[in-house]
GROMACS .gro file of C-alpha atoms in nm:
model
   67
    1UNK     CA    1   2.440   6.936   3.101
    2UNK     CA    2   2.655   7.245   3.152
    3UNK     CA    3   2.985   7.274   2.966
    4UNK     CA    4   3.228   7.531   2.829
    5UNK     CA    5   3.245   7.586   2.454
    6UNK     CA    6   3.585   7.596   2.286
    7UNK     CA    7   3.571   7.978   2.300
    8UNK     CA    8   3.512   7.970   2.679
    9UNK     CA    9   3.137   8.047   2.685
   10UNK     CA   10   2.934   7.862   2.948
   11UNK     CA   11   2.672   7.655   2.765
   12UNK     CA   12   2.385   7.424   2.857
   13UNK     CA   13   2.233   7.149   2.646
   14UNK     CA   14   1.885   7.014   2.716
   15UNK     CA   15   1.800   6.691   2.544
   16UNK     CA   16   1.448   6.633   2.413
   17UNK     CA   17   1.415   6.256   2.374
   18UNK     CA   18   1.052   6.254   2.265
   19UNK     CA   19   0.869   6.427   1.977
   20UNK     CA   20   1.115   6.614   1.753
   21UNK     CA   21   1.410   6.464   1.944
   22UNK     CA   22   1.678   6.732   1.932
   23UNK     CA   23   1.918   6.893   2.177
   24UNK     CA   24   1.860   7.259   2.259
   25UNK     CA   25   2.165   7.476   2.329
   26UNK     CA   26   2.164   7.780   2.555
   27UNK     CA   27   2.434   8.031   2.636
   28UNK     CA   28   2.454   8.070   3.013
   29UNK     CA   29   2.593   8.324   3.261
   30UNK     CA   30   2.755   8.235   3.594
   31UNK     CA   31   2.587   8.467   3.844
   32UNK     CA   32   2.773   8.343   4.150
   33UNK     CA   33   2.516   8.135   4.338
   34UNK     CA   34   2.316   8.044   4.025
   35UNK     CA   35   2.339   8.023   3.647
   36UNK     CA   36   2.119   8.233   3.418
   37UNK     CA   37   2.012   8.179   3.060
   38UNK     CA   38   2.156   8.451   2.835
   39UNK     CA   39   1.998   8.331   2.511
   40UNK     CA   40   1.908   8.026   2.307
   41UNK     CA   41   2.196   7.943   2.071
   42UNK     CA   42   1.987   7.863   1.761
   43UNK     CA   43   2.291   7.905   1.535
   44UNK     CA   44   2.444   7.598   1.702
   45UNK     CA   45   2.148   7.361   1.739
   46UNK     CA   46   2.064   7.366   1.365
   47UNK     CA   47   1.700   7.465   1.416
   48UNK     CA   48   1.564   7.756   1.219
   49UNK     CA   49   1.354   7.895   1.504
   50UNK     CA   50   1.390   7.937   1.880
   51UNK     CA   51   1.179   7.714   2.102
   52UNK     CA   52   0.838   7.870   2.139
   53UNK     CA   53   0.495   7.703   2.173
   54UNK     CA   54   0.352   7.899   1.879
   55UNK     CA   55   0.614   7.804   1.619
   56UNK     CA   56   0.543   7.509   1.393
   57UNK     CA   57   0.647   7.235   1.334
   58UNK     CA   58   0.802   7.216   1.681
   59UNK     CA   59   0.475   7.191   1.872
   60UNK     CA   60   0.262   6.879   1.835
   61UNK     CA   61  -0.102   6.962   1.757
   62UNK     CA   62  -0.226   6.847   2.097
   63UNK     CA   63   0.007   7.096   2.273
   64UNK     CA   64  -0.052   7.397   2.047
   65UNK     CA   65  -0.151   7.718   2.222
   66UNK     CA   66  -0.324   8.024   2.081
   67UNK     CA   67  -0.078   8.309   2.037
   0.00000   0.00000   0.00000
């Protein structure tokens, strides 16, 4: 879902309804005919680390990749 934060920033939330069910928040940029991800807003989604397949405990063992 795309929305505007109270300070006017364009934001996107992606919901993860499965393992480690949390919403991920991203700051977005309106580029005219598309939107672009500026950065993951980790300070707002209350997770200590950005989403990345090598960071535990966010990756279930069966999906872990060698980094």
